[in-house]
Structures are given as structure tokens and as C-alpha cells.
PDB file of C-alpha atoms in Angstrom:
ATOM      1  CA  TYR A   1      82.731  92.853  66.723  1.00  0.00           C
ATOM      2  CA  SER A   2      84.156  96.367  65.824  1.00  0.00           C
ATOM      3  CA  LEU A   3      82.298  95.814  62.253  1.00  0.00           C
ATOM      4  CA  ALA A   4      79.192  95.179  63.706  1.00  0.00           C
ATOM      5  CA  ALA A   5      79.170  97.964  65.777  1.00  0.00           C
ATOM      6  CA  ALA A   6      80.163 100.253  62.968  1.00  0.00           C
ATOM      7  CA  ASP A   7      77.572  98.783  60.569  1.00  0.00           C
ATOM      8  CA  PHE A   8      75.321  99.665  63.973  1.00  0.00           C
ATOM      9  CA  GLU A   9      76.613 103.074  64.149  1.00  0.00           C
ATOM     10  CA  LYS A  10      75.503 103.600  60.417  1.00  0.00           C
ATOM     11  CA  LEU A  11      71.831 101.832  60.559  1.00  0.00           C
ATOM     12  CA  ALA A  12      71.079 104.435  63.704  1.00  0.00           C
ATOM     13  CA  GLU A  13      72.173 107.778  61.764  1.00  0.00           C
ATOM     14  CA  ASP A  14      70.466 106.727  58.410  1.00  0.00           C
ATOM     15  CA  TYR A  15      67.311 106.138  60.674  1.00  0.00           C
ATOM     16  CA  SER A  16      67.786 108.777  63.405  1.00  0.00           C
ATOM     17  CA  GLY A  17      64.626 108.988  65.628  1.00  0.00           C
ATOM     18  CA  THR A  18      63.347 105.354  65.158  1.00  0.00           C
ATOM     19  CA  PRO A  19      62.250 102.852  67.360  1.00  0.00           C
ATOM     20  CA  GLU A  20      65.346 100.561  64.804  1.00  0.00           C
ATOM     21  CA  ALA A  21      68.182 103.663  65.182  1.00  0.00           C
ATOM     22  CA  GLU A  22      67.486 103.114  69.311  1.00  0.00           C
ATOM     23  CA  LYS A  23      68.410  99.363  69.083  1.00  0.00           C
ATOM     24  CA  ALA A  24      70.960 100.179  66.688  1.00  0.00           C
ATOM     25  CA  VAL A  25      72.943 102.580  69.487  1.00  0.00           C
ATOM     26  CA  PHE A  26      72.493  99.633  72.174  1.00  0.00           C
ATOM     27  CA  PHE A  27      73.986  97.212  69.864  1.00  0.00           C
ATOM     28  CA  ALA A  28      76.615  99.516  68.571  1.00  0.00           C
ATOM     29  CA  GLY A  29      77.447  99.660  72.958  1.00  0.00           C
ATOM     30  CA  ASP A  30      77.229  96.058  72.941  1.00  0.00           C
ATOM     31  CA  SER A  31      79.429  95.367  69.764  1.00  0.00           C
ATOM     32  CA  TYR A  32      81.908  97.627  71.191  1.00  0.00           C
ATOM     33  CA  TYR A  33      81.963  96.135  74.799  1.00  0.00           C
ATOM     34  CA  LYS A  34      82.379  92.660  73.173  1.00  0.00           C
ATOM     35  CA  ALA A  35      85.616  93.889  71.440  1.00  0.00           C
ATOM     36  CA  GLY A  36      87.196  95.109  74.337  1.00  0.00           C
ATOM     37  CA  GLU A  37      87.001  98.852  72.955  1.00  0.00           C
ATOM     38  CA  TYR A  38      85.273 100.150  76.277  1.00  0.00           C
ATOM     39  CA  ASP A  39      85.584 103.783  75.526  1.00  0.00           C
ATOM     40  CA  GLN A  40      83.622 103.757  72.596  1.00  0.00           C
ATOM     41  CA  ALA A  41      80.892 101.120  74.487  1.00  0.00           C
ATOM     42  CA  LEU A  42      80.509 103.636  77.347  1.00  0.00           C
ATOM     43  CA  LYS A  43      79.724 106.687  74.887  1.00  0.00           C
ATOM     44  CA  LEU A  44      77.162 104.377  72.834  1.00  0.00           C
ATOM     45  CA  PHE A  45      76.026 103.250  75.672  1.00  0.00           C
ATOM     46  CA  GLY A  46      75.287 106.610  77.778  1.00  0.00           C
ATOM     47  CA  GLN A  47      74.039 107.552  73.880  1.00  0.00           C
ATOM     48  CA  CYS A  48      71.275 105.190  74.320  1.00  0.00           C
ATOM     49  CA  ARG A  49      70.271 105.492  78.196  1.00  0.00           C
ATOM     50  CA  ASP A  50      70.005 109.160  76.969  1.00  0.00           C
ATOM     51  CA  MET A  51      67.475 108.716  74.385  1.00  0.00           C
ATOM     52  CA  LEU A  52      65.733 106.589  75.493  1.00  0.00           C
ATOM     53  CA  PRO A  53      62.583 106.989  78.021  1.00  0.00           C
ATOM     54  CA  ALA A  54      62.912 105.533  81.672  1.00  0.00           C
ATOM     55  CA  ASP A  55      60.286 102.635  81.200  1.00  0.00           C
ATOM     56  CA  HIS A  56      61.725 101.570  77.778  1.00  0.00           C
ATOM     57  CA  PRO A  57      62.368  97.621  77.575  1.00  0.00           C
ATOM     58  CA  LEU A  58      65.916  98.393  76.175  1.00  0.00           C
ATOM     59  CA  MET A  59      66.701 100.812  79.444  1.00  0.00           C
ATOM     60  CA  VAL A  60      67.818  97.621  81.864  1.00  0.00           C
ATOM     61  CA  ASN A  61      70.095  96.435  79.289  1.00  0.00           C
ATOM     62  CA  CYS A  62      71.682 100.289  78.837  1.00  0.00           C
ATOM     63  CA  LEU A  63      72.419 100.201  82.392  1.00  0.00           C
ATOM     64  CA  VAL A  64      73.893  96.860  82.559  1.00  0.00           C
ATOM     65  CA  GLY A  65      76.031  97.994  79.740  1.00  0.00           C
ATOM     66  CA  LEU A  66      77.066 100.808  81.255  1.00  0.00           C
ATOM     67  CA  ALA A  67      78.242  99.119  84.470  1.00  0.00           C
ATOM     68  CA  ALA A  68      79.752  96.682  83.079  1.00  0.00           C
ATOM     69  CA  THR A  69      82.004  98.977  81.180  1.00  0.00           C
ATOM     70  CA  ASN A  70      82.582 100.995  83.856  1.00  0.00           C
ATOM     71  CA  GLU A  71      83.474  97.612  85.877  1.00  0.00           C
ATOM     72  CA  GLN A  72      86.179  97.084  82.866  1.00  0.00           C
ATOM     73  CA  LEU A  73      87.683 100.111  82.899  1.00  0.00           C
ATOM     74  CA  LYS A  74      87.988 100.062  86.778  1.00  0.00           C
ATOM     75  CA  ASN A  75      85.611 102.579  87.688  1.00  0.00           C
ATOM     76  CA  MET A  76      83.796 100.622  90.299  1.00  0.00           C
ATOM     77  CA  ASP A  77      82.166 103.718  92.243  1.00  0.00           C
ATOM     78  CA  GLN A  78      80.233 103.985  88.893  1.00  0.00           C
ATOM     79  CA  ALA A  79      80.194 100.687  87.877  1.00  0.00           C
ATOM     80  CA  ILE A  80      78.129  99.648  91.337  1.00  0.00           C
ATOM     81  CA  GLU A  81      75.852 103.204  90.626  1.00  0.00           C
ATOM     82  CA  PHE A  82      74.681 101.805  87.289  1.00  0.00           C
ATOM     83  CA  TYR A  83      74.587  98.076  88.482  1.00  0.00           C
ATOM     84  CA  ARG A  84      71.977  99.997  91.245  1.00  0.00           C
ATOM     85  CA  GLN A  85      70.040 101.619  88.620  1.00  0.00           C
ATOM     86  CA  ALA A  86      69.720  98.614  86.591  1.00  0.00           C
ATOM     87  CA  LEU A  87      67.980  97.262  89.927  1.00  0.00           C
ATOM     88  CA  GLU A  88      65.709  99.469  90.193  1.00  0.00           C
ATOM     89  CA  THR A  89      65.119  99.460  86.379  1.00  0.00           C
ATOM     90  CA  ALA A  90      64.364  95.525  85.723  1.00  0.00           C
ATOM     91  CA  VAL A  91      61.449  94.378  85.553  1.00  0.00           C
ATOM     92  CA  TYR A  92      62.148  90.384  85.407  1.00  0.00           C
ATOM     93  CA  ASP A  93      63.500  88.363  88.145  1.00  0.00           C
ATOM     94  CA  TYR A  94      66.425  86.803  85.926  1.00  0.00           C
ATOM     95  CA  GLN A  95      67.144  90.459  85.220  1.00  0.00           C
ATOM     96  CA  ARG A  96      67.448  91.236  89.589  1.00  0.00           C
ATOM     97  CA  ILE A  97      69.444  88.494  89.953  1.00  0.00           C
ATOM     98  CA  GLU A  98      71.904  88.933  87.429  1.00  0.00           C
ATOM     99  CA  ILE A  99      72.385  92.516  88.148  1.00  0.00           C
ATOM    100  CA  MET A 100      72.373  91.548  92.134  1.00  0.00           C
ATOM    101  CA  LYS A 101      75.138  89.469  91.093  1.00  0.00           C
ATOM    102  CA  ASP A 102      77.506  91.198  89.071  1.00  0.00           C
ATOM    103  CA  CYS A 103      76.809  94.354  91.715  1.00  0.00           C
ATOM    104  CA  SER A 104      78.075  92.206  94.329  1.00  0.00           C
ATOM    105  CA  ARG A 105      81.100  91.052  92.438  1.00  0.00           C
ATOM    106  CA  ALA A 106      82.062  95.057  91.975  1.00  0.00           C
ATOM    107  CA  LEU A 107      80.998  96.028  95.918  1.00  0.00           C
ATOM    108  CA  SER A 108      83.714  93.262  96.355  1.00  0.00           C
ATOM    109  CA  ALA A 109      86.144  93.853  94.214  1.00  0.00           C
ATOM    110  CA  VAL A 110      86.106  97.402  96.255  1.00  0.00           C
ATOM    111  CA  GLY A 111      86.581  95.612  99.881  1.00  0.00           C
ATOM    112  CA  ARG A 112      82.915  96.259 100.141  1.00  0.00           C
ATOM    113  CA  ASP A 113      82.275  92.685 101.473  1.00  0.00           C
ATOM    114  CA  GLU A 114      79.321  93.129 103.812  1.00  0.00           C
ATOM    115  CA  GLU A 115      77.093  94.666 101.055  1.00  0.00           C
ATOM    116  CA  ALA A 116      78.483  92.186  98.721  1.00  0.00           C
ATOM    117  CA  VAL A 117      77.006  89.496 100.958  1.00  0.00           C
ATOM    118  CA  GLU A 118      73.474  91.155 101.856  1.00  0.00           C
ATOM    119  CA  LEU A 119      72.890  91.363  98.280  1.00  0.00           C
ATOM    120  CA  LEU A 120      73.853  87.593  97.420  1.00  0.00           C
ATOM    121  CA  GLU A 121      71.415  87.032 100.797  1.00  0.00           C
ATOM    122  CA  ARG A 122      68.567  88.684  99.189  1.00  0.00           C
ATOM    123  CA  ILE A 123      69.735  86.638  95.924  1.00  0.00           C
ATOM    124  CA  ILE A 124      68.832  83.743  98.627  1.00  0.00           C
ATOM    125  CA  THR A 125      66.144  84.581 100.096  1.00  0.00           C
ATOM    126  CA  ASP A 126      63.953  86.413  97.259  1.00  0.00           C
ATOM    127  CA  TYR A 127      64.615  83.830  94.782  1.00  0.00           C
ATOM    128  CA  PRO A 128      64.584  80.371  96.718  1.00  0.00           C
ATOM    129  CA  ASP A 129      64.023  78.333  93.640  1.00  0.00           C
ATOM    130  CA  ASN A 130      66.506  80.332  91.367  1.00  0.00           C
ATOM    131  CA  PRO A 131      68.794  77.644  89.594  1.00  0.00           C
ATOM    132  CA  ARG A 132      71.901  79.041  90.528  1.00  0.00           C
ATOM    133  CA  THR A 133      71.060  79.371  94.422  1.00  0.00           C
ATOM    134  CA  GLY A 134      74.242  76.543  95.519  1.00  0.00           C
ATOM    135  CA  GLU A 135      76.062  78.654  92.893  1.00  0.00           C
ATOM    136  CA  ILE A 136      75.064  82.162  95.173  1.00  0.00           C
ATOM    137  CA  ILE A 137      75.405  80.015  98.476  1.00  0.00           C
ATOM    138  CA  GLU A 138      79.127  79.147  97.566  1.00  0.00           C
ATOM    139  CA  ARG A 139      79.731  82.890  96.661  1.00  0.00           C
ATOM    140  CA  LYS A 140      78.395  83.936  99.462  1.00  0.00           C
ATOM    141  CA  ALA A 141      80.684  81.527 101.326  1.00  0.00           C
ATOM    142  CA  GLU A 142      83.612  82.512 100.323  1.00  0.00           C
ATOM    143  CA  LEU A 143      82.918  86.547 100.524  1.00  0.00           C
ATOM    144  CA  LEU A 144      82.165  85.737 104.833  1.00  0.00           C
ATOM    145  CA  ALA A 145      85.121  83.589 104.234  1.00  0.00           C
ATOM    146  CA  GLN A 146      87.473  86.435 103.087  1.00  0.00           C
ATOM    147  CA  SER A 147      85.737  88.988 105.402  1.00  0.00           C
ATOM    148  CA  THR A 148      86.856  86.960 108.352  1.00  0.00           C
ATOM    149  CA  ALA A 149      90.610  86.480 107.492  1.00  0.00           C
ATOM    150  CA  ALA A 150      90.838  90.093 106.368  1.00  0.00           C
ATOM    151  CA  ALA A 151      89.394  90.846 110.392  1.00  0.00           C
ATOM    152  CA  GLN A 152      91.979  88.680 111.294  1.00  0.00           C
ATOM    153  CA  GLY A 153      94.380  90.049 109.996  1.00  0.00           C
ATOM    154  CA  ASN A 154      95.392  86.687 107.497  1.00  0.00           C
TER     155      ASN A 154
END
């Protein structure tokens, strides 16, 4: 993935200012993310976010990239904020569902189980025909059990 990232960066440089360069910056960030090179991924996803107009179709992907990378780096408050921005930007239901699920995971990781459960409940309520509803109901039950156990001191 690192080689692909370097090629995408070269493409972005060679075609600077074009739609192809914008896509190349995103794919370079994505390749660095997949290679586990999170600092580079963060830099490029940020660059992508800064160069694209708010309504660009790739914007949601840049924001999710920033969120996921921050999550990997254990910058959970930043991850949650970027997931929320991505959710506001998302156009398609499948994007919203995945972003809410990912944000819920990040919220739970920092002990914000009530907010995490609210997001899962929103998926269940807003998207009852989602094929992953069963999985989301199970995750919600796990979070509720964790919260109850924590409240009881177990």
C-alpha cells in the first residue's frame, strides 16, 4: 500500500488543480491508512478535506478517513467529531448507517455508552430494513449490559 500511496501522491503533484489530483490525494491517504502509516494518512485526508468543496462526493470519505485514522491513533474526541461531520455530509443511507455504527464504537471506547446506544437506536429506528439490523440490535444489547454492569460496580 505504501508504494500505491507514493504513486498517488506523484499523480496528485503531476496533475495539481485537477479533479484527478483531488481523487489521488484521497487515495494516497487511504493507501497510507491501509499500510498502517497513520500520520501520513492523517496529513493527506486533511489535505483532501481542505481542497474539496463541502458538497464534493469525496468529502464524506475524507471525513471518515480522518475519523478512522484518529481512532487508530487513539485520538477519540477528534475521531468522534470527524464521524459527526461525516454524518452531516453523508448523502446515502448506507453511508449514514456505517458512520453511525463507527461513531458508536468510538463513543463506547471512551465510556460514552449512552450516546453510543442512542446512535444504534437511531439506526434501528430510521433504517428498520437494514440487513445489519440484527447485528446492531446485538451491539446495542451488549452496550446496555456493559452500562448496567458498570453502574452496579461489576
